[in-house]
Amino acid sequence: MATSWTHPVRGPIDCPAHRLLTAHARRAGYEARSRALRQPGIHADGAPRTAVFAVSYENPDGGHSGLAIAVHGADTATASFAREQIAAWSTALRTRRMLYVRLDAPQPRLDTAGRTGTRVPGQQPCHSPGPWQACGCPGATACGAVENAARSLRRFLDRGDDVLVVGVPNTPASRTWWDGILPARGRPVATPEQAESLTVPDPDRLAYVVAPGTVVTEAARVLTVLRRRFPRLKGQHPREWCYTMDDLYTAVGSVLAQSDVLLVTGRGDSPVVRTALPQAARLDVRVRHVPALDHLRPQDTDAATIAVLDASADERVRRQVTQVLDGLGPASHVHRQVRTTTPAPSALAAGPADPALAEGRGRPAQGVRDPAGIAAPTRSLAP
């Protein structure tokens, strides 16, 4: 498999997608290697020692890219496979736009149990045995949302309140949190319809917490109904909420609304993929799972706009697929990011130029909140 080769007319040809051909050849049982292809040699009788099957295209900014497979001239079976591979992937060469959701590492969070400015210590392995926390943040992130929700739940229960757990968490680690709080008598309220039909023994002793991993936009709809029906409802302070899943929901929805196909790369269970699959179904976006590079097919790439999201924590396969698609025609790469910040009141008073406001330091959520209490996400597009 050629990493580069020389066309007799076009000159040097780069092959960013050579790993794709190598992966498919090895899956088919062939011994395949990737290296630069030199000029094929010729036998004394004039027959070529090497047969080369190739295709190339011109890049908009100059130069050429393509695909090439070299096989022994006498190996007709391997030559047939190489010819079929080049013919198949030739149909996939086209201009395309690639959309990604960039995961932003949250800022350090405030532990609201202490005085203002007290930092939450870094998560210990026992708090998040997997790569993700229950709120959707990466496992190594110092996010206090999970601990704050559990603390508020215990505080309300100790006061004798009937405690509602608002929202539908949808993260890989959310089940662990649910299993821990349900025995503590927290009552789930997942939808506005459930909130409308809810009956309580004493409306004056009613409180709520927001389940970590819930999309805040959806939790707000439930709380609107609860506050209308139970005006004396008490609750967890909103600065303790985590907006990671809300940001992912907004970013993923924006990306899928523009996409013809969604490629889910890698193996695993990530918050971004959990967020994407239901939205893709609602938007009728075709979904293709690519756990490894040798699972990518020409028909999976036959689209003008492709969203690529990874199911793993390291995104290794996503990076491989990105490089491959960069070698299957001129590509534009767009990263969509939504980041919510909740600045301290002192930062708001200081104005937007204050570094604490600009960076969103010291709060358990990410987002600027307007006077109506609605998260105002900021969006960043990077080519």
mmCIF file of C-alpha atoms in Angstrom:
data_model
loop_
_atom_site.group_PDB
_atom_site.id
_atom_site.type_symbol
_atom_site.label_atom_id
_atom_site.label_comp_id
_atom_site.label_asym_id
_atom_site.label_seq_id
_atom_site.Cartn_x
_atom_site.Cartn_y
_atom_site.Cartn_z
ATOM 1 C CA MET A 1 0.000 0.000 0.000
ATOM 2 C CA ALA A 2 1.615 3.209 -1.165
ATOM 3 C CA THR A 3 2.117 6.035 1.305
ATOM 4 C CA SER A 4 3.168 8.051 -1.739
ATOM 5 C CA TRP A 5 3.917 7.440 -5.406
ATOM 6 C CA THR A 6 4.789 9.302 -8.582
ATOM 7 C CA HIS A 7 2.352 9.771 -11.441
ATOM 8 C CA PRO A 8 3.968 9.973 -14.899
ATOM 9 C CA VAL A 9 2.139 13.245 -15.622
ATOM 10 C CA ARG A 10 0.893 14.662 -12.304
ATOM 11 C CA GLY A 11 4.105 13.998 -10.420
ATOM 12 C CA PRO A 12 4.222 13.242 -6.641
ATOM 13 C CA ILE A 13 1.013 11.793 -5.204
ATOM 14 C CA ASP A 14 0.398 11.723 -1.445
ATOM 15 C CA CYS A 15 -1.744 8.884 -0.004
ATOM 16 C CA PRO A 16 -3.315 9.886 3.354
ATOM 17 C CA ALA A 17 -5.775 6.952 3.122
ATOM 18 C CA HIS A 18 -3.158 4.209 2.767
ATOM 19 C CA ARG A 19 -4.010 2.765 6.208
ATOM 20 C CA LEU A 20 -7.548 2.102 4.979
ATOM 21 C CA LEU A 21 -6.313 -0.100 2.135
ATOM 22 C CA THR A 22 -3.902 -1.858 4.485
ATOM 23 C CA ALA A 23 -6.661 -2.597 6.995
ATOM 24 C CA HIS A 24 -8.984 -4.056 4.345
ATOM 25 C CA ALA A 25 -6.206 -6.150 2.805
ATOM 26 C CA ARG A 26 -5.265 -7.642 6.161
ATOM 27 C CA ARG A 27 -8.890 -8.353 6.959
ATOM 28 C CA ALA A 28 -9.100 -10.252 3.667
ATOM 29 C CA GLY A 29 -6.093 -12.361 4.687
ATOM 30 C CA TYR A 30 -3.363 -10.675 2.666
ATOM 31 C CA GLU A 31 0.011 -9.645 4.011
ATOM 32 C CA ALA A 32 0.078 -5.899 3.493
ATOM 33 C CA ARG A 33 2.688 -3.253 4.159
ATOM 34 C CA SER A 34 2.626 0.521 3.789
ATOM 35 C CA ARG A 35 5.583 2.322 2.240
ATOM 36 C CA ALA A 36 6.534 4.809 -0.456
ATOM 37 C CA LEU A 37 6.199 3.302 -3.941
ATOM 38 C CA ARG A 38 9.236 3.581 -6.182
ATOM 39 C CA GLN A 39 9.258 3.229 -9.955
ATOM 40 C CA PRO A 40 8.261 -0.397 -10.778
ATOM 41 C CA GLY A 41 11.080 -2.560 -12.150
ATOM 42 C CA ILE A 42 11.003 -4.436 -15.465
ATOM 43 C CA HIS A 43 12.030 -8.029 -16.165
ATOM 44 C CA ALA A 44 14.495 -8.830 -18.957
ATOM 45 C CA ASP A 45 11.624 -10.058 -21.110
ATOM 46 C CA GLY A 46 9.813 -6.729 -20.737
ATOM 47 C CA ALA A 47 7.196 -7.915 -18.237
ATOM 48 C CA PRO A 48 6.788 -5.669 -15.161
ATOM 49 C CA ARG A 49 7.922 -7.095 -11.836
ATOM 50 C CA THR A 50 5.193 -5.113 -10.107
ATOM 51 C CA ALA A 51 1.622 -4.322 -11.117
ATOM 52 C CA VAL A 52 0.315 -0.994 -9.770
ATOM 53 C CA PHE A 53 -3.359 -0.103 -9.454
ATOM 54 C CA ALA A 54 -3.941 3.542 -8.636
ATOM 55 C CA VAL A 55 -6.276 6.527 -8.754
ATOM 56 C CA SER A 56 -5.556 10.192 -8.005
ATOM 57 C CA TYR A 57 -7.236 13.595 -7.787
ATOM 58 C CA GLU A 58 -6.173 17.237 -7.684
ATOM 59 C CA ASN A 59 -6.328 19.142 -4.394
ATOM 60 C CA PRO A 60 -7.918 22.630 -4.406
ATOM 61 C CA ASP A 61 -4.807 24.185 -2.838
ATOM 62 C CA GLY A 62 -2.421 22.484 -5.229
ATOM 63 C CA GLY A 63 -0.774 19.104 -5.427
ATOM 64 C CA HIS A 64 -2.394 15.699 -5.812
ATOM 65 C CA SER A 65 -3.554 12.880 -3.558
ATOM 66 C CA GLY A 66 -4.738 9.382 -4.289
ATOM 67 C CA LEU A 67 -4.609 5.650 -3.647
ATOM 68 C CA ALA A 68 -2.227 3.022 -4.974
ATOM 69 C CA ILE A 69 -1.654 -0.700 -4.440
ATOM 70 C CA ALA A 70 1.388 -2.514 -5.805
ATOM 71 C CA VAL A 71 1.400 -6.312 -6.168
ATOM 72 C CA HIS A 72 3.766 -8.875 -7.700
ATOM 73 C CA GLY A 73 3.221 -8.976 -11.420
ATOM 74 C CA ALA A 74 2.706 -12.766 -11.496
ATOM 75 C CA ASP A 75 0.240 -12.887 -8.568
ATOM 76 C CA THR A 76 -3.052 -12.736 -10.450
ATOM 77 C CA ALA A 77 -5.259 -13.397 -7.400
ATOM 78 C CA THR A 78 -3.775 -10.530 -5.403
ATOM 79 C CA ALA A 79 -3.858 -8.322 -8.499
ATOM 80 C CA SER A 80 -7.585 -8.999 -8.838
ATOM 81 C CA PHE A 81 -8.154 -7.998 -5.194
ATOM 82 C CA ALA A 82 -6.116 -4.817 -5.650
ATOM 83 C CA ARG A 83 -8.002 -3.889 -8.810
ATOM 84 C CA GLU A 84 -11.348 -4.350 -7.019
ATOM 85 C CA GLN A 85 -10.232 -2.256 -4.031
ATOM 86 C CA ILE A 86 -9.106 0.663 -6.152
ATOM 87 C CA ALA A 87 -12.264 0.461 -8.268
ATOM 88 C CA ALA A 88 -14.475 0.414 -5.148
ATOM 89 C CA TRP A 89 -12.750 3.315 -3.385
ATOM 90 C CA SER A 90 -12.571 5.325 -6.608
ATOM 91 C CA THR A 91 -16.333 5.730 -6.312
ATOM 92 C CA ALA A 92 -15.832 7.339 -2.872
ATOM 93 C CA LEU A 93 -13.576 10.149 -4.114
ATOM 94 C CA ARG A 94 -15.464 13.401 -3.742
ATOM 95 C CA THR A 95 -15.461 16.764 -1.980
ATOM 96 C CA ARG A 96 -17.005 16.445 1.475
ATOM 97 C CA ARG A 97 -17.469 18.327 4.719
ATOM 98 C CA MET A 98 -16.586 16.613 8.008
ATOM 99 C CA LEU A 99 -18.323 17.751 11.216
ATOM 100 C CA TYR A 100 -17.094 16.959 14.722
ATOM 101 C CA VAL A 101 -18.176 17.846 18.240
ATOM 102 C CA ARG A 102 -15.245 19.102 20.242
ATOM 103 C CA LEU A 103 -15.346 18.034 23.886
ATOM 104 C CA ASP A 104 -14.187 20.847 26.117
ATOM 105 C CA ALA A 105 -12.504 20.063 29.437
ATOM 106 C CA PRO A 106 -14.604 21.820 32.097
ATOM 107 C CA GLN A 107 -13.046 24.428 34.358
ATOM 108 C CA PRO A 108 -12.465 23.590 38.052
ATOM 109 C CA ARG A 109 -15.794 23.504 39.854
ATOM 110 C CA LEU A 110 -16.912 25.149 43.071
ATOM 111 C CA ASP A 111 -17.824 22.990 46.032
ATOM 112 C CA THR A 112 -20.941 24.810 47.186
ATOM 113 C CA ALA A 113 -20.932 23.051 50.546
ATOM 114 C CA GLY A 114 -18.115 25.370 51.585
ATOM 115 C CA ARG A 115 -17.725 29.090 51.382
ATOM 116 C CA THR A 116 -17.407 30.821 48.024
ATOM 117 C CA GLY A 117 -14.052 30.083 46.475
ATOM 118 C CA THR A 118 -13.555 26.627 47.993
ATOM 119 C CA ARG A 119 -12.372 24.258 45.282
ATOM 120 C CA VAL A 120 -13.563 20.742 44.747
ATOM 121 C CA PRO A 121 -10.628 18.328 45.060
ATOM 122 C CA GLY A 122 -9.726 16.160 42.076
ATOM 123 C CA GLN A 123 -11.816 13.045 41.570
ATOM 124 C CA GLN A 124 -10.448 9.860 43.050
ATOM 125 C CA PRO A 125 -10.528 6.610 41.012
ATOM 126 C CA CYS A 126 -13.205 5.209 43.312
ATOM 127 C CA HIS A 127 -15.507 8.085 42.399
ATOM 128 C CA SER A 128 -15.332 7.363 38.677
ATOM 129 C CA PRO A 129 -14.069 3.863 37.884
ATOM 130 C CA GLY A 130 -14.699 4.400 34.164
ATOM 131 C CA PRO A 131 -13.693 7.159 31.768
ATOM 132 C CA TRP A 132 -16.875 9.176 32.441
ATOM 133 C CA GLN A 133 -18.554 10.613 35.515
ATOM 134 C CA ALA A 134 -22.302 10.347 36.085
ATOM 135 C CA CYS A 135 -22.732 13.967 34.955
ATOM 136 C CA GLY A 136 -21.031 13.243 31.616
ATOM 137 C CA CYS A 137 -17.710 14.938 32.404
ATOM 138 C CA PRO A 138 -14.483 12.998 31.799
ATOM 139 C CA GLY A 139 -13.557 10.842 34.761
ATOM 140 C CA ALA A 140 -10.424 12.816 35.600
ATOM 141 C CA THR A 141 -12.247 16.183 35.678
ATOM 142 C CA ALA A 142 -12.718 17.865 39.044
ATOM 143 C CA CYS A 143 -16.480 18.353 38.697
ATOM 144 C CA GLY A 144 -18.472 18.575 41.898
ATOM 145 C CA ALA A 145 -21.916 18.072 40.345
ATOM 146 C CA VAL A 146 -22.340 14.435 41.411
ATOM 147 C CA GLU A 147 -21.283 15.068 45.010
ATOM 148 C CA ASN A 148 -23.362 18.258 45.220
ATOM 149 C CA ALA A 149 -26.514 16.489 44.026
ATOM 150 C CA ALA A 150 -26.056 13.667 46.545
ATOM 151 C CA ARG A 151 -25.359 16.179 49.330
ATOM 152 C CA SER A 152 -28.484 18.198 48.547
ATOM 153 C CA LEU A 153 -30.560 15.030 48.421
ATOM 154 C CA ARG A 154 -29.357 13.958 51.866
ATOM 155 C CA ARG A 155 -29.904 17.445 53.291
ATOM 156 C CA PHE A 156 -33.521 17.579 52.125
ATOM 157 C CA LEU A 157 -34.220 14.055 53.341
ATOM 158 C CA ASP A 158 -32.731 14.821 56.753
ATOM 159 C CA ARG A 159 -35.144 17.757 57.025
ATOM 160 C CA GLY A 160 -38.053 15.421 56.365
ATOM 161 C CA ASP A 161 -38.816 16.656 52.842
ATOM 162 C CA ASP A 162 -40.314 14.585 50.054
ATOM 163 C CA VAL A 163 -37.475 14.766 47.490
ATOM 164 C CA LEU A 164 -37.953 14.591 43.734
ATOM 165 C CA VAL A 165 -35.065 13.644 41.433
ATOM 166 C CA VAL A 166 -35.659 15.625 38.238
ATOM 167 C CA GLY A 167 -34.465 14.576 34.801
ATOM 168 C CA VAL A 168 -33.400 11.605 32.713
ATOM 169 C CA PRO A 169 -29.630 11.113 33.003
ATOM 170 C CA ASN A 170 -28.155 9.487 29.924
ATOM 171 C CA THR A 171 -24.468 8.935 30.567
ATOM 172 C CA PRO A 172 -22.489 5.694 30.800
ATOM 173 C CA ALA A 173 -22.034 6.150 34.574
ATOM 174 C CA SER A 174 -25.520 7.436 35.430
ATOM 175 C CA ARG A 175 -26.830 4.008 36.447
ATOM 176 C CA THR A 176 -24.314 3.865 39.297
ATOM 177 C CA TRP A 177 -25.589 7.173 40.658
ATOM 178 C CA TRP A 178 -29.219 6.130 40.342
ATOM 179 C CA ASP A 179 -28.582 2.836 42.105
ATOM 180 C CA GLY A 180 -27.027 4.773 44.957
ATOM 181 C CA ILE A 181 -29.742 7.408 45.481
ATOM 182 C CA LEU A 182 -32.958 5.473 44.884
ATOM 183 C CA PRO A 183 -32.683 3.505 48.157
ATOM 184 C CA ALA A 184 -32.469 6.937 49.838
ATOM 185 C CA ARG A 185 -36.115 7.515 48.782
ATOM 186 C CA GLY A 186 -35.554 9.990 45.991
ATOM 187 C CA ARG A 187 -38.611 9.985 43.680
ATOM 188 C CA PRO A 188 -37.786 10.217 39.934
ATOM 189 C CA VAL A 189 -39.718 12.770 37.862
ATOM 190 C CA ALA A 190 -38.477 12.457 34.306
ATOM 191 C CA THR A 191 -40.960 14.336 32.110
ATOM 192 C CA PRO A 192 -43.389 17.281 32.263
ATOM 193 C CA GLU A 193 -46.222 14.762 31.962
ATOM 194 C CA GLN A 194 -45.062 12.983 35.114
ATOM 195 C CA ALA A 195 -44.819 16.336 36.862
ATOM 196 C CA GLU A 196 -48.417 17.157 35.889
ATOM 197 C CA SER A 197 -49.746 13.905 37.356
ATOM 198 C CA LEU A 198 -47.587 13.918 40.479
ATOM 199 C CA THR A 199 -49.313 13.608 43.851
ATOM 200 C CA VAL A 200 -47.552 14.540 47.091
ATOM 201 C CA PRO A 201 -48.621 14.132 50.738
ATOM 202 C CA ASP A 202 -47.547 17.648 51.759
ATOM 203 C CA PRO A 203 -46.867 20.352 49.140
ATOM 204 C CA ASP A 204 -45.104 22.442 51.782
ATOM 205 C CA ARG A 205 -42.483 19.735 52.357
ATOM 206 C CA LEU A 206 -41.469 19.173 48.735
ATOM 207 C CA ALA A 207 -37.917 19.551 47.391
ATOM 208 C CA TYR A 208 -35.958 18.528 44.315
ATOM 209 C CA VAL A 209 -32.470 17.834 42.992
ATOM 210 C CA VAL A 210 -31.453 17.579 39.333
ATOM 211 C CA ALA A 211 -30.004 14.181 38.417
ATOM 212 C CA PRO A 212 -26.402 14.505 37.205
ATOM 213 C CA GLY A 213 -26.185 13.707 33.506
ATOM 214 C CA THR A 214 -29.559 15.266 32.711
ATOM 215 C CA VAL A 215 -29.866 17.715 29.836
ATOM 216 C CA VAL A 216 -30.608 20.918 31.745
ATOM 217 C CA THR A 217 -32.966 22.168 29.024
ATOM 218 C CA GLU A 218 -35.162 19.111 29.579
ATOM 219 C CA ALA A 219 -34.960 19.392 33.381
ATOM 220 C CA ALA A 220 -36.067 23.043 33.127
ATOM 221 C CA ARG A 221 -39.289 21.971 31.401
ATOM 222 C CA VAL A 222 -40.064 19.605 34.269
ATOM 223 C CA LEU A 223 -39.284 22.283 36.858
ATOM 224 C CA THR A 224 -41.600 24.758 35.114
ATOM 225 C CA VAL A 225 -44.522 22.404 35.717
ATOM 226 C CA LEU A 226 -43.492 21.592 39.286
ATOM 227 C CA ARG A 227 -43.123 25.254 40.265
ATOM 228 C CA ARG A 228 -46.527 26.081 38.812
ATOM 229 C CA ARG A 229 -48.211 23.242 40.688
ATOM 230 C CA PHE A 230 -46.199 23.552 43.910
ATOM 231 C CA PRO A 231 -45.246 27.201 44.517
ATOM 232 C CA ARG A 232 -43.421 26.378 47.768
ATOM 233 C CA LEU A 233 -41.107 23.885 46.046
ATOM 234 C CA LYS A 234 -37.536 24.020 47.368
ATOM 235 C CA GLY A 235 -34.566 22.833 45.406
ATOM 236 C CA GLN A 236 -30.882 22.378 44.828
ATOM 237 C CA HIS A 237 -29.133 25.634 43.926
ATOM 238 C CA PRO A 238 -28.787 25.904 40.112
ATOM 239 C CA ARG A 239 -25.100 26.791 40.343
ATOM 240 C CA GLU A 240 -24.545 23.146 41.346
ATOM 241 C CA TRP A 241 -25.905 21.829 38.056
ATOM 242 C CA CYS A 242 -23.539 20.461 35.433
ATOM 243 C CA TYR A 243 -24.139 21.611 31.850
ATOM 244 C CA THR A 244 -21.912 19.101 30.082
ATOM 245 C CA MET A 245 -24.769 17.019 28.685
ATOM 246 C CA ASP A 246 -26.751 20.145 27.833
ATOM 247 C CA ASP A 247 -23.792 21.466 25.837
ATOM 248 C CA LEU A 248 -23.334 18.121 24.094
ATOM 249 C CA TYR A 249 -27.049 17.968 23.264
ATOM 250 C CA THR A 250 -26.922 21.428 21.663
ATOM 251 C CA ALA A 251 -23.682 20.827 19.768
ATOM 252 C CA VAL A 252 -24.658 17.370 18.527
ATOM 253 C CA GLY A 253 -28.094 18.561 17.427
ATOM 254 C CA SER A 254 -26.526 21.387 15.448
ATOM 255 C CA VAL A 255 -24.082 19.012 13.746
ATOM 256 C CA LEU A 256 -26.659 16.334 12.907
ATOM 257 C CA ALA A 257 -29.079 18.889 11.480
ATOM 258 C CA GLN A 258 -26.479 19.526 8.754
ATOM 259 C CA SER A 259 -25.313 15.930 8.216
ATOM 260 C CA ASP A 260 -26.239 13.260 5.686
ATOM 261 C CA VAL A 261 -24.667 10.418 7.660
ATOM 262 C CA LEU A 262 -23.281 9.852 11.156
ATOM 263 C CA LEU A 263 -20.186 7.696 11.571
ATOM 264 C CA VAL A 264 -19.847 6.353 15.121
ATOM 265 C CA THR A 265 -16.222 5.306 15.415
ATOM 266 C CA GLY A 266 -14.464 3.154 17.979
ATOM 267 C CA ARG A 267 -15.736 0.773 20.631
ATOM 268 C CA GLY A 268 -17.226 1.884 23.905
ATOM 269 C CA ASP A 269 -20.006 3.975 25.358
ATOM 270 C CA SER A 270 -19.476 7.728 25.417
ATOM 271 C CA PRO A 271 -21.815 10.568 26.440
ATOM 272 C CA VAL A 272 -21.550 12.200 23.010
ATOM 273 C CA VAL A 273 -22.721 9.040 21.219
ATOM 274 C CA ARG A 274 -25.530 8.462 23.729
ATOM 275 C CA THR A 275 -26.640 11.999 23.002
ATOM 276 C CA ALA A 276 -26.353 11.580 19.230
ATOM 277 C CA LEU A 277 -28.182 8.322 18.528
ATOM 278 C CA PRO A 278 -31.713 9.425 19.611
ATOM 279 C CA GLN A 279 -31.296 12.736 17.788
ATOM 280 C CA ALA A 280 -30.093 10.988 14.630
ATOM 281 C CA ALA A 281 -33.190 8.771 14.724
ATOM 282 C CA ARG A 282 -35.487 11.806 15.063
ATOM 283 C CA LEU A 283 -33.718 13.635 12.239
ATOM 284 C CA ASP A 284 -33.602 10.513 10.036
ATOM 285 C CA VAL A 285 -29.807 10.703 9.744
ATOM 286 C CA ARG A 286 -28.249 7.437 8.577
ATOM 287 C CA VAL A 287 -25.954 5.932 11.245
ATOM 288 C CA ARG A 288 -23.021 3.660 10.507
ATOM 289 C CA HIS A 289 -20.883 2.061 13.267
ATOM 290 C CA VAL A 290 -17.178 1.827 12.459
ATOM 291 C CA PRO A 291 -15.520 0.051 15.402
ATOM 292 C CA ALA A 292 -12.262 -0.291 13.452
ATOM 293 C CA LEU A 293 -10.841 1.060 10.223
ATOM 294 C CA ASP A 294 -11.453 -2.172 8.299
ATOM 295 C CA HIS A 295 -15.226 -1.746 8.906
ATOM 296 C CA LEU A 296 -15.402 1.481 6.878
ATOM 297 C CA ARG A 297 -17.012 0.886 3.463
ATOM 298 C CA PRO A 298 -17.167 3.081 0.338
ATOM 299 C CA GLN A 299 -20.925 3.538 0.727
ATOM 300 C CA ASP A 300 -20.413 4.868 4.262
ATOM 301 C CA THR A 301 -18.503 7.833 2.869
ATOM 302 C CA ASP A 302 -20.814 8.645 -0.048
ATOM 303 C CA ALA A 303 -22.185 11.882 1.387
ATOM 304 C CA ALA A 304 -21.517 15.603 1.083
ATOM 305 C CA THR A 305 -21.577 16.159 4.860
ATOM 306 C CA ILE A 306 -20.540 13.512 7.397
ATOM 307 C CA ALA A 307 -20.637 13.765 11.190
ATOM 308 C CA VAL A 308 -17.957 11.730 12.963
ATOM 309 C CA LEU A 309 -18.340 11.001 16.692
ATOM 310 C CA ASP A 310 -16.309 8.517 18.720
ATOM 311 C CA ALA A 311 -17.640 5.989 21.220
ATOM 312 C CA SER A 312 -14.357 5.627 23.097
ATOM 313 C CA ALA A 313 -12.517 7.879 25.515
ATOM 314 C CA ASP A 314 -9.266 8.068 23.521
ATOM 315 C CA GLU A 315 -10.887 8.723 20.088
ATOM 316 C CA ARG A 316 -8.163 6.706 18.373
ATOM 317 C CA VAL A 317 -10.413 5.297 15.625
ATOM 318 C CA ARG A 318 -11.964 8.712 15.059
ATOM 319 C CA ARG A 319 -8.520 10.142 14.316
ATOM 320 C CA GLN A 320 -7.786 7.271 11.926
ATOM 321 C CA VAL A 321 -11.079 7.752 10.073
ATOM 322 C CA THR A 322 -10.466 11.503 9.871
ATOM 323 C CA GLN A 323 -7.087 10.955 8.218
ATOM 324 C CA VAL A 324 -8.538 8.399 5.816
ATOM 325 C CA LEU A 325 -11.399 10.651 4.733
ATOM 326 C CA ASP A 326 -8.867 13.404 4.165
ATOM 327 C CA GLY A 327 -7.387 11.112 1.502
ATOM 328 C CA LEU A 328 -10.680 10.286 -0.239
ATOM 329 C CA GLY A 329 -11.236 13.664 -1.818
ATOM 330 C CA PRO A 330 -10.862 17.321 -0.823
ATOM 331 C CA ALA A 331 -12.268 17.648 2.706
ATOM 332 C CA SER A 332 -13.290 20.501 4.987
ATOM 333 C CA HIS A 333 -13.049 19.764 8.720
ATOM 334 C CA VAL A 334 -15.384 21.691 11.043
ATOM 335 C CA HIS A 335 -15.347 21.395 14.842
ATOM 336 C CA ARG A 336 -18.517 22.452 16.654
ATOM 337 C CA GLN A 337 -18.209 23.332 20.331
ATOM 338 C CA VAL A 338 -20.776 24.621 22.809
ATOM 339 C CA ARG A 339 -19.418 25.715 26.167
ATOM 340 C CA THR A 340 -21.563 27.025 28.996
ATOM 341 C CA THR A 341 -20.068 28.984 31.885
ATOM 342 C CA THR A 342 -21.571 30.136 35.193
ATOM 343 C CA PRO A 343 -19.439 33.011 36.469
ATOM 344 C CA ALA A 344 -19.320 34.118 40.077
ATOM 345 C CA PRO A 345 -21.461 37.179 40.949
ATOM 346 C CA SER A 346 -18.275 39.170 41.540
ATOM 347 C CA ALA A 347 -17.163 38.406 37.977
ATOM 348 C CA LEU A 348 -20.501 39.602 36.600
ATOM 349 C CA ALA A 349 -20.144 42.852 38.490
ATOM 350 C CA ALA A 350 -16.637 43.304 37.136
ATOM 351 C CA GLY A 351 -17.792 43.005 33.529
ATOM 352 C CA PRO A 352 -16.917 40.652 30.639
ATOM 353 C CA ALA A 353 -13.249 41.673 30.677
ATOM 354 C CA ASP A 354 -12.735 39.987 34.030
ATOM 355 C CA PRO A 355 -10.660 36.783 33.544
ATOM 356 C CA ALA A 356 -12.879 34.806 35.903
ATOM 357 C CA LEU A 357 -15.885 35.615 33.720
ATOM 358 C CA ALA A 358 -14.052 34.890 30.494
ATOM 359 C CA GLU A 359 -12.869 31.503 31.753
ATOM 360 C CA GLY A 360 -15.931 30.548 33.797
ATOM 361 C CA ARG A 361 -13.836 29.626 36.802
ATOM 362 C CA GLY A 362 -15.188 28.340 40.067
ATOM 363 C CA ARG A 363 -18.653 27.065 39.256
ATOM 364 C CA PRO A 364 -20.013 23.509 38.902
ATOM 365 C CA ALA A 365 -21.537 24.251 35.515
ATOM 366 C CA GLN A 366 -20.438 25.811 32.271
ATOM 367 C CA GLY A 367 -22.609 28.539 30.851
ATOM 368 C CA VAL A 368 -23.602 32.188 31.100
ATOM 369 C CA ARG A 369 -27.121 32.524 32.423
ATOM 370 C CA ASP A 370 -29.355 35.366 31.363
ATOM 371 C CA PRO A 371 -31.855 37.017 33.756
ATOM 372 C CA ALA A 372 -34.553 34.565 32.662
ATOM 373 C CA GLY A 373 -32.432 31.674 33.880
ATOM 374 C CA ILE A 374 -31.774 30.233 30.439
ATOM 375 C CA ALA A 375 -28.303 28.939 29.590
ATOM 376 C CA ALA A 376 -26.734 31.045 26.864
ATOM 377 C CA PRO A 377 -24.164 28.764 25.188
ATOM 378 C CA THR A 378 -21.239 30.135 23.250
ATOM 379 C CA ARG A 379 -20.358 28.434 19.980
ATOM 380 C CA SER A 380 -16.962 28.089 18.404
ATOM 381 C CA LEU A 381 -16.293 26.992 14.846
ATOM 382 C CA ALA A 382 -12.749 25.968 13.952
ATOM 383 C CA PRO A 383 -11.975 24.882 10.389
#
